[in-house]
Amino acid sequence: SYDTSFTRFFYFTQNKNIDKYVECGVAKGGVCALVALNNPNAKIYALDAWSGMPKISINDDQHLKSWEGVTAPYGNEKSVIQSFNMINAPMKNLNIIKGWVEDTIPKNIERLKDIDFLRIDVDWHDPVLFVLENLYFNVKKGGIVLIDDGCYKGCRTAVESFRKKHNITNTIYKGEKYGCAEGEEFWWVV
């Protein structure tokens, strides 16, 4: 269930010494808030467009085309603040960056270095691959890369091709199957 995933993530981030957490696709910011609560001095970078789902590419499941532009109640900048307030998470190091990752990452690349934990929740092939190509090598050795959309073929394909291209063989750990048959999230240590 969704609650089980957040509970597990809460314990997953406890005592991890996270100095910099970057999340691409934050929705309401609940995970960012949990990281801040567990790591009060961490710099939190919350990136999201809050403009509906991006366009899919030929590498994605074509039946997902109906999701393009859909603006379900997935949050906005205010709901990120509300999530932090709801659990009393410190906001002193919260950096909200609004816009598509293809636009915001290049503009903020200097701020997005020395990452301890990179969480990617941008759904489709092209944005997942873009984030990996632009931020993966900014993750510190021993840092964590977590992909939240493993149930989507395009996301899995992007990760597989990126790992193959860069000869990344680090063990992949899988989370619970709470959103779809394939299992939704997976991660590895850099």
PDB file of C-alpha atoms in Angstrom:
ATOM      1  CA  SER A   1       0.000   0.000   0.000  1.00  0.00           C
ATOM      2  CA  TYR A   2       0.971   3.653  -0.376  1.00  0.00           C
ATOM      3  CA  ASP A   3       1.203   4.100   3.417  1.00  0.00           C
ATOM      4  CA  THR A   4       3.476   1.078   3.721  1.00  0.00           C
ATOM      5  CA  SER A   5       5.812   2.575   1.116  1.00  0.00           C
ATOM      6  CA  PHE A   6       6.056   5.869   3.000  1.00  0.00           C
ATOM      7  CA  THR A   7       6.577   4.073   6.305  1.00  0.00           C
ATOM      8  CA  ARG A   8       9.363   2.015   4.763  1.00  0.00           C
ATOM      9  CA  PHE A   9      10.898   5.127   3.193  1.00  0.00           C
ATOM     10  CA  PHE A  10      10.796   6.874   6.576  1.00  0.00           C
ATOM     11  CA  TYR A  11      12.869   4.094   8.145  1.00  0.00           C
ATOM     12  CA  PHE A  12      15.017   3.800   5.014  1.00  0.00           C
ATOM     13  CA  THR A  13      16.200   7.407   5.386  1.00  0.00           C
ATOM     14  CA  GLN A  14      16.720   7.417   9.146  1.00  0.00           C
ATOM     15  CA  ASN A  15      20.325   7.812  10.287  1.00  0.00           C
ATOM     16  CA  LYS A  16      21.629   7.882   6.723  1.00  0.00           C
ATOM     17  CA  ASN A  17      23.576  11.159   6.993  1.00  0.00           C
ATOM     18  CA  ILE A  18      21.911  12.672   3.965  1.00  0.00           C
ATOM     19  CA  ASP A  19      23.420  16.100   3.294  1.00  0.00           C
ATOM     20  CA  LYS A  20      21.812  16.645  -0.101  1.00  0.00           C
ATOM     21  CA  TYR A  21      18.580  15.068  -1.327  1.00  0.00           C
ATOM     22  CA  VAL A  22      17.329  15.702  -4.858  1.00  0.00           C
ATOM     23  CA  GLU A  23      13.897  14.544  -5.968  1.00  0.00           C
ATOM     24  CA  CYS A  24      12.628  14.953  -9.511  1.00  0.00           C
ATOM     25  CA  GLY A  25       8.841  14.669  -9.592  1.00  0.00           C
ATOM     26  CA  VAL A  26       7.827  15.502  -6.022  1.00  0.00           C
ATOM     27  CA  ALA A  27       4.030  15.860  -6.393  1.00  0.00           C
ATOM     28  CA  LYS A  28       2.907  16.876  -2.871  1.00  0.00           C
ATOM     29  CA  GLY A  29       6.410  16.597  -1.397  1.00  0.00           C
ATOM     30  CA  GLY A  30       5.691  13.906   1.186  1.00  0.00           C
ATOM     31  CA  VAL A  31       8.947  12.042   0.619  1.00  0.00           C
ATOM     32  CA  CYS A  32      10.947  15.293   0.709  1.00  0.00           C
ATOM     33  CA  ALA A  33       9.322  16.090   4.045  1.00  0.00           C
ATOM     34  CA  LEU A  34      10.226  12.654   5.451  1.00  0.00           C
ATOM     35  CA  VAL A  35      13.839  13.077   4.388  1.00  0.00           C
ATOM     36  CA  ALA A  36      13.963  16.532   5.986  1.00  0.00           C
ATOM     37  CA  LEU A  37      12.413  15.196   9.186  1.00  0.00           C
ATOM     38  CA  ASN A  38      15.017  12.412   9.401  1.00  0.00           C
ATOM     39  CA  ASN A  39      17.898  14.616   8.242  1.00  0.00           C
ATOM     40  CA  PRO A  40      17.161  18.135   9.537  1.00  0.00           C
ATOM     41  CA  ASN A  41      20.341  19.664   8.100  1.00  0.00           C
ATOM     42  CA  ALA A  42      19.969  18.143   4.632  1.00  0.00           C
ATOM     43  CA  LYS A  43      19.561  20.435   1.654  1.00  0.00           C
ATOM     44  CA  ILE A  44      16.365  19.327  -0.069  1.00  0.00           C
ATOM     45  CA  TYR A  45      15.886  20.055  -3.773  1.00  0.00           C
ATOM     46  CA  ALA A  46      12.289  19.454  -4.881  1.00  0.00           C
ATOM     47  CA  LEU A  47      11.840  19.583  -8.659  1.00  0.00           C
ATOM     48  CA  ASP A  48       8.447  19.303 -10.360  1.00  0.00           C
ATOM     49  CA  ALA A  49       6.548  21.004 -13.181  1.00  0.00           C
ATOM     50  CA  TRP A  50       3.119  20.663 -11.560  1.00  0.00           C
ATOM     51  CA  SER A  51       1.795  21.137 -15.096  1.00  0.00           C
ATOM     52  CA  GLY A  52       0.318  17.749 -15.856  1.00  0.00           C
ATOM     53  CA  MET A  53       1.961  14.622 -17.151  1.00  0.00           C
ATOM     54  CA  PRO A  54       4.617  15.102 -19.859  1.00  0.00           C
ATOM     55  CA  LYS A  55       4.287  13.724 -23.372  1.00  0.00           C
ATOM     56  CA  ILE A  56       5.212  10.100 -23.856  1.00  0.00           C
ATOM     57  CA  SER A  57       7.730   8.977 -26.461  1.00  0.00           C
ATOM     58  CA  ILE A  58       7.857   5.961 -28.757  1.00  0.00           C
ATOM     59  CA  ASN A  59       9.786   4.221 -25.954  1.00  0.00           C
ATOM     60  CA  ASP A  60       6.788   4.364 -23.602  1.00  0.00           C
ATOM     61  CA  ASP A  61       3.659   2.237 -23.405  1.00  0.00           C
ATOM     62  CA  GLN A  62       1.433   3.864 -26.015  1.00  0.00           C
ATOM     63  CA  HIS A  63      -1.743   3.177 -24.036  1.00  0.00           C
ATOM     64  CA  LEU A  64      -0.441   5.816 -21.567  1.00  0.00           C
ATOM     65  CA  LYS A  65      -0.885   8.580 -24.171  1.00  0.00           C
ATOM     66  CA  SER A  66      -4.212   9.440 -22.559  1.00  0.00           C
ATOM     67  CA  TRP A  67      -2.248  10.639 -19.500  1.00  0.00           C
ATOM     68  CA  GLU A  68      -0.445  13.391 -21.427  1.00  0.00           C
ATOM     69  CA  GLY A  69      -1.290  16.752 -19.898  1.00  0.00           C
ATOM     70  CA  VAL A  70      -3.499  15.245 -17.191  1.00  0.00           C
ATOM     71  CA  THR A  71      -3.343  17.408 -14.093  1.00  0.00           C
ATOM     72  CA  ALA A  72      -4.669  15.117 -11.416  1.00  0.00           C
ATOM     73  CA  PRO A  73      -4.541  16.385  -7.842  1.00  0.00           C
ATOM     74  CA  TYR A  74      -0.830  15.582  -7.551  1.00  0.00           C
ATOM     75  CA  GLY A  75       0.076  18.752  -5.726  1.00  0.00           C
ATOM     76  CA  ASN A  76       1.827  22.045  -6.250  1.00  0.00           C
ATOM     77  CA  GLU A  77       4.323  24.213  -4.407  1.00  0.00           C
ATOM     78  CA  LYS A  78       1.790  24.975  -1.658  1.00  0.00           C
ATOM     79  CA  SER A  79       1.089  21.304  -1.034  1.00  0.00           C
ATOM     80  CA  VAL A  80       4.837  20.680  -0.600  1.00  0.00           C
ATOM     81  CA  ILE A  81       4.865  23.304   2.166  1.00  0.00           C
ATOM     82  CA  GLN A  82       1.725  21.732   3.650  1.00  0.00           C
ATOM     83  CA  SER A  83       3.394  18.301   3.687  1.00  0.00           C
ATOM     84  CA  PHE A  84       6.345  19.725   5.598  1.00  0.00           C
ATOM     85  CA  ASN A  85       4.037  21.507   8.046  1.00  0.00           C
ATOM     86  CA  MET A  86       1.894  18.400   8.533  1.00  0.00           C
ATOM     87  CA  ILE A  87       4.803  16.435  10.035  1.00  0.00           C
ATOM     88  CA  ASN A  88       6.796  19.377  11.435  1.00  0.00           C
ATOM     89  CA  ALA A  89       9.672  18.824   9.010  1.00  0.00           C
ATOM     90  CA  PRO A  90      12.236  21.652   8.905  1.00  0.00           C
ATOM     91  CA  MET A  91      11.975  23.862   5.814  1.00  0.00           C
ATOM     92  CA  LYS A  92      15.133  25.897   6.319  1.00  0.00           C
ATOM     93  CA  ASN A  93      16.970  23.995   3.543  1.00  0.00           C
ATOM     94  CA  LEU A  94      14.004  23.321   1.237  1.00  0.00           C
ATOM     95  CA  ASN A  95      14.570  24.477  -2.344  1.00  0.00           C
ATOM     96  CA  ILE A  96      11.508  24.199  -4.582  1.00  0.00           C
ATOM     97  CA  ILE A  97      12.343  24.327  -8.285  1.00  0.00           C
ATOM     98  CA  LYS A  98       9.317  24.552 -10.593  1.00  0.00           C
ATOM     99  CA  GLY A  99       9.453  23.483 -14.224  1.00  0.00           C
ATOM    100  CA  TRP A 100      10.168  20.512 -16.471  1.00  0.00           C
ATOM    101  CA  VAL A 101      13.417  18.722 -15.581  1.00  0.00           C
ATOM    102  CA  GLU A 102      14.751  19.351 -19.090  1.00  0.00           C
ATOM    103  CA  ASP A 103      14.552  23.095 -18.349  1.00  0.00           C
ATOM    104  CA  THR A 104      15.319  23.291 -14.630  1.00  0.00           C
ATOM    105  CA  ILE A 105      18.219  20.861 -14.225  1.00  0.00           C
ATOM    106  CA  PRO A 106      20.566  22.679 -16.657  1.00  0.00           C
ATOM    107  CA  LYS A 107      19.724  26.030 -15.017  1.00  0.00           C
ATOM    108  CA  ASN A 108      20.446  24.650 -11.526  1.00  0.00           C
ATOM    109  CA  ILE A 109      23.218  22.153 -12.258  1.00  0.00           C
ATOM    110  CA  GLU A 110      25.742  23.886  -9.978  1.00  0.00           C
ATOM    111  CA  ARG A 111      23.366  23.485  -7.030  1.00  0.00           C
ATOM    112  CA  LEU A 112      22.725  19.841  -7.888  1.00  0.00           C
ATOM    113  CA  LYS A 113      26.174  18.391  -7.194  1.00  0.00           C
ATOM    114  CA  ASP A 114      27.426  16.133  -4.379  1.00  0.00           C
ATOM    115  CA  ILE A 115      24.066  14.373  -4.095  1.00  0.00           C
ATOM    116  CA  ASP A 116      23.624  11.760  -1.365  1.00  0.00           C
ATOM    117  CA  PHE A 117      20.207  10.576  -2.487  1.00  0.00           C
ATOM    118  CA  LEU A 118      18.617  11.024  -5.934  1.00  0.00           C
ATOM    119  CA  ARG A 119      14.965  10.020  -6.249  1.00  0.00           C
ATOM    120  CA  ILE A 120      13.514   9.968  -9.763  1.00  0.00           C
ATOM    121  CA  ASP A 121       9.732   9.998 -10.136  1.00  0.00           C
ATOM    122  CA  VAL A 122       9.197  11.505 -13.589  1.00  0.00           C
ATOM    123  CA  ASP A 123       7.299   8.542 -15.037  1.00  0.00           C
ATOM    124  CA  TRP A 124       8.262   8.275 -18.710  1.00  0.00           C
ATOM    125  CA  HIS A 125      11.325   7.177 -20.667  1.00  0.00           C
ATOM    126  CA  ASP A 126      12.708  10.505 -21.893  1.00  0.00           C
ATOM    127  CA  PRO A 127      12.553  12.478 -18.624  1.00  0.00           C
ATOM    128  CA  VAL A 128      13.951   9.500 -16.651  1.00  0.00           C
ATOM    129  CA  LEU A 129      16.848   9.176 -19.089  1.00  0.00           C
ATOM    130  CA  PHE A 130      17.410  12.957 -19.018  1.00  0.00           C
ATOM    131  CA  VAL A 131      17.642  12.994 -15.216  1.00  0.00           C
ATOM    132  CA  LEU A 132      20.020  10.029 -15.182  1.00  0.00           C
ATOM    133  CA  GLU A 133      22.247  11.508 -17.903  1.00  0.00           C
ATOM    134  CA  ASN A 134      22.424  14.870 -16.147  1.00  0.00           C
ATOM    135  CA  LEU A 135      22.450  14.009 -12.438  1.00  0.00           C
ATOM    136  CA  TYR A 136      23.667  10.426 -11.970  1.00  0.00           C
ATOM    137  CA  PHE A 137      27.342  11.354 -12.025  1.00  0.00           C
ATOM    138  CA  ASN A 138      26.634  14.065  -9.433  1.00  0.00           C
ATOM    139  CA  VAL A 139      25.680  11.384  -6.889  1.00  0.00           C
ATOM    140  CA  LYS A 140      28.455  10.712  -4.371  1.00  0.00           C
ATOM    141  CA  LYS A 141      30.036   7.282  -4.129  1.00  0.00           C
ATOM    142  CA  GLY A 142      27.902   5.412  -1.607  1.00  0.00           C
ATOM    143  CA  GLY A 143      24.884   7.559  -2.502  1.00  0.00           C
ATOM    144  CA  ILE A 144      21.525   6.113  -3.497  1.00  0.00           C
ATOM    145  CA  VAL A 145      19.607   6.375  -6.752  1.00  0.00           C
ATOM    146  CA  LEU A 146      15.945   5.419  -6.405  1.00  0.00           C
ATOM    147  CA  ILE A 147      13.602   5.059  -9.364  1.00  0.00           C
ATOM    148  CA  ASP A 148       9.910   5.239  -8.525  1.00  0.00           C
ATOM    149  CA  ASP A 149       8.264   4.249 -11.796  1.00  0.00           C
ATOM    150  CA  GLY A 150       9.477   0.732 -12.459  1.00  0.00           C
ATOM    151  CA  CYS A 151       6.002  -0.344 -13.497  1.00  0.00           C
ATOM    152  CA  TYR A 152       6.294   1.692 -16.699  1.00  0.00           C
ATOM    153  CA  LYS A 153       8.103   0.042 -19.596  1.00  0.00           C
ATOM    154  CA  GLY A 154       9.637   3.322 -20.760  1.00  0.00           C
ATOM    155  CA  CYS A 155      11.081   4.046 -17.335  1.00  0.00           C
ATOM    156  CA  ARG A 156      12.600   0.558 -17.065  1.00  0.00           C
ATOM    157  CA  THR A 157      14.002   0.803 -20.601  1.00  0.00           C
ATOM    158  CA  ALA A 158      15.614   4.180 -19.837  1.00  0.00           C
ATOM    159  CA  VAL A 159      17.275   2.827 -16.700  1.00  0.00           C
ATOM    160  CA  GLU A 160      18.438  -0.381 -18.405  1.00  0.00           C
ATOM    161  CA  SER A 161      19.921   1.456 -21.388  1.00  0.00           C
ATOM    162  CA  PHE A 162      21.625   4.040 -19.138  1.00  0.00           C
ATOM    163  CA  ARG A 163      23.144   1.364 -16.904  1.00  0.00           C
ATOM    164  CA  LYS A 164      24.306  -0.635 -19.930  1.00  0.00           C
ATOM    165  CA  LYS A 165      25.783   2.412 -21.684  1.00  0.00           C
ATOM    166  CA  HIS A 166      27.785   3.346 -18.580  1.00  0.00           C
ATOM    167  CA  ASN A 167      28.578  -0.242 -17.529  1.00  0.00           C
ATOM    168  CA  ILE A 168      26.787   0.154 -14.188  1.00  0.00           C
ATOM    169  CA  THR A 169      26.448  -3.258 -12.587  1.00  0.00           C
ATOM    170  CA  ASN A 170      25.655  -2.293  -8.990  1.00  0.00           C
ATOM    171  CA  THR A 171      22.999  -4.524  -7.425  1.00  0.00           C
ATOM    172  CA  ILE A 172      19.423  -3.342  -7.898  1.00  0.00           C
ATOM    173  CA  TYR A 173      17.126  -3.619  -4.871  1.00  0.00           C
ATOM    174  CA  LYS A 174      13.381  -3.733  -5.403  1.00  0.00           C
ATOM    175  CA  GLY A 175      10.651  -2.237  -3.255  1.00  0.00           C
ATOM    176  CA  GLU A 176       7.183  -3.545  -2.607  1.00  0.00           C
ATOM    177  CA  LYS A 177       4.670  -4.071  -5.365  1.00  0.00           C
ATOM    178  CA  TYR A 178       2.128  -1.429  -4.420  1.00  0.00           C
ATOM    179  CA  GLY A 179       1.217   0.278  -7.657  1.00  0.00           C
ATOM    180  CA  CYS A 180       1.451  -2.209 -10.471  1.00  0.00           C
ATOM    181  CA  ALA A 181       2.289  -5.785 -11.331  1.00  0.00           C
ATOM    182  CA  GLU A 182       5.977  -5.203 -12.106  1.00  0.00           C
ATOM    183  CA  GLY A 183       6.794  -3.577  -8.774  1.00  0.00           C
ATOM    184  CA  GLU A 184       7.101   0.139  -8.696  1.00  0.00           C
ATOM    185  CA  GLU A 185      10.314   1.315  -7.081  1.00  0.00           C
ATOM    186  CA  PHE A 186      13.875   0.079  -7.187  1.00  0.00           C
ATOM    187  CA  TRP A 187      17.243   1.508  -6.193  1.00  0.00           C
ATOM    188  CA  TRP A 188      20.961   0.922  -6.144  1.00  0.00           C
ATOM    189  CA  VAL A 189      23.963   2.263  -4.287  1.00  0.00           C
ATOM    190  CA  VAL A 190      26.437   4.221  -6.443  1.00  0.00           C
TER     191      VAL A 190
END
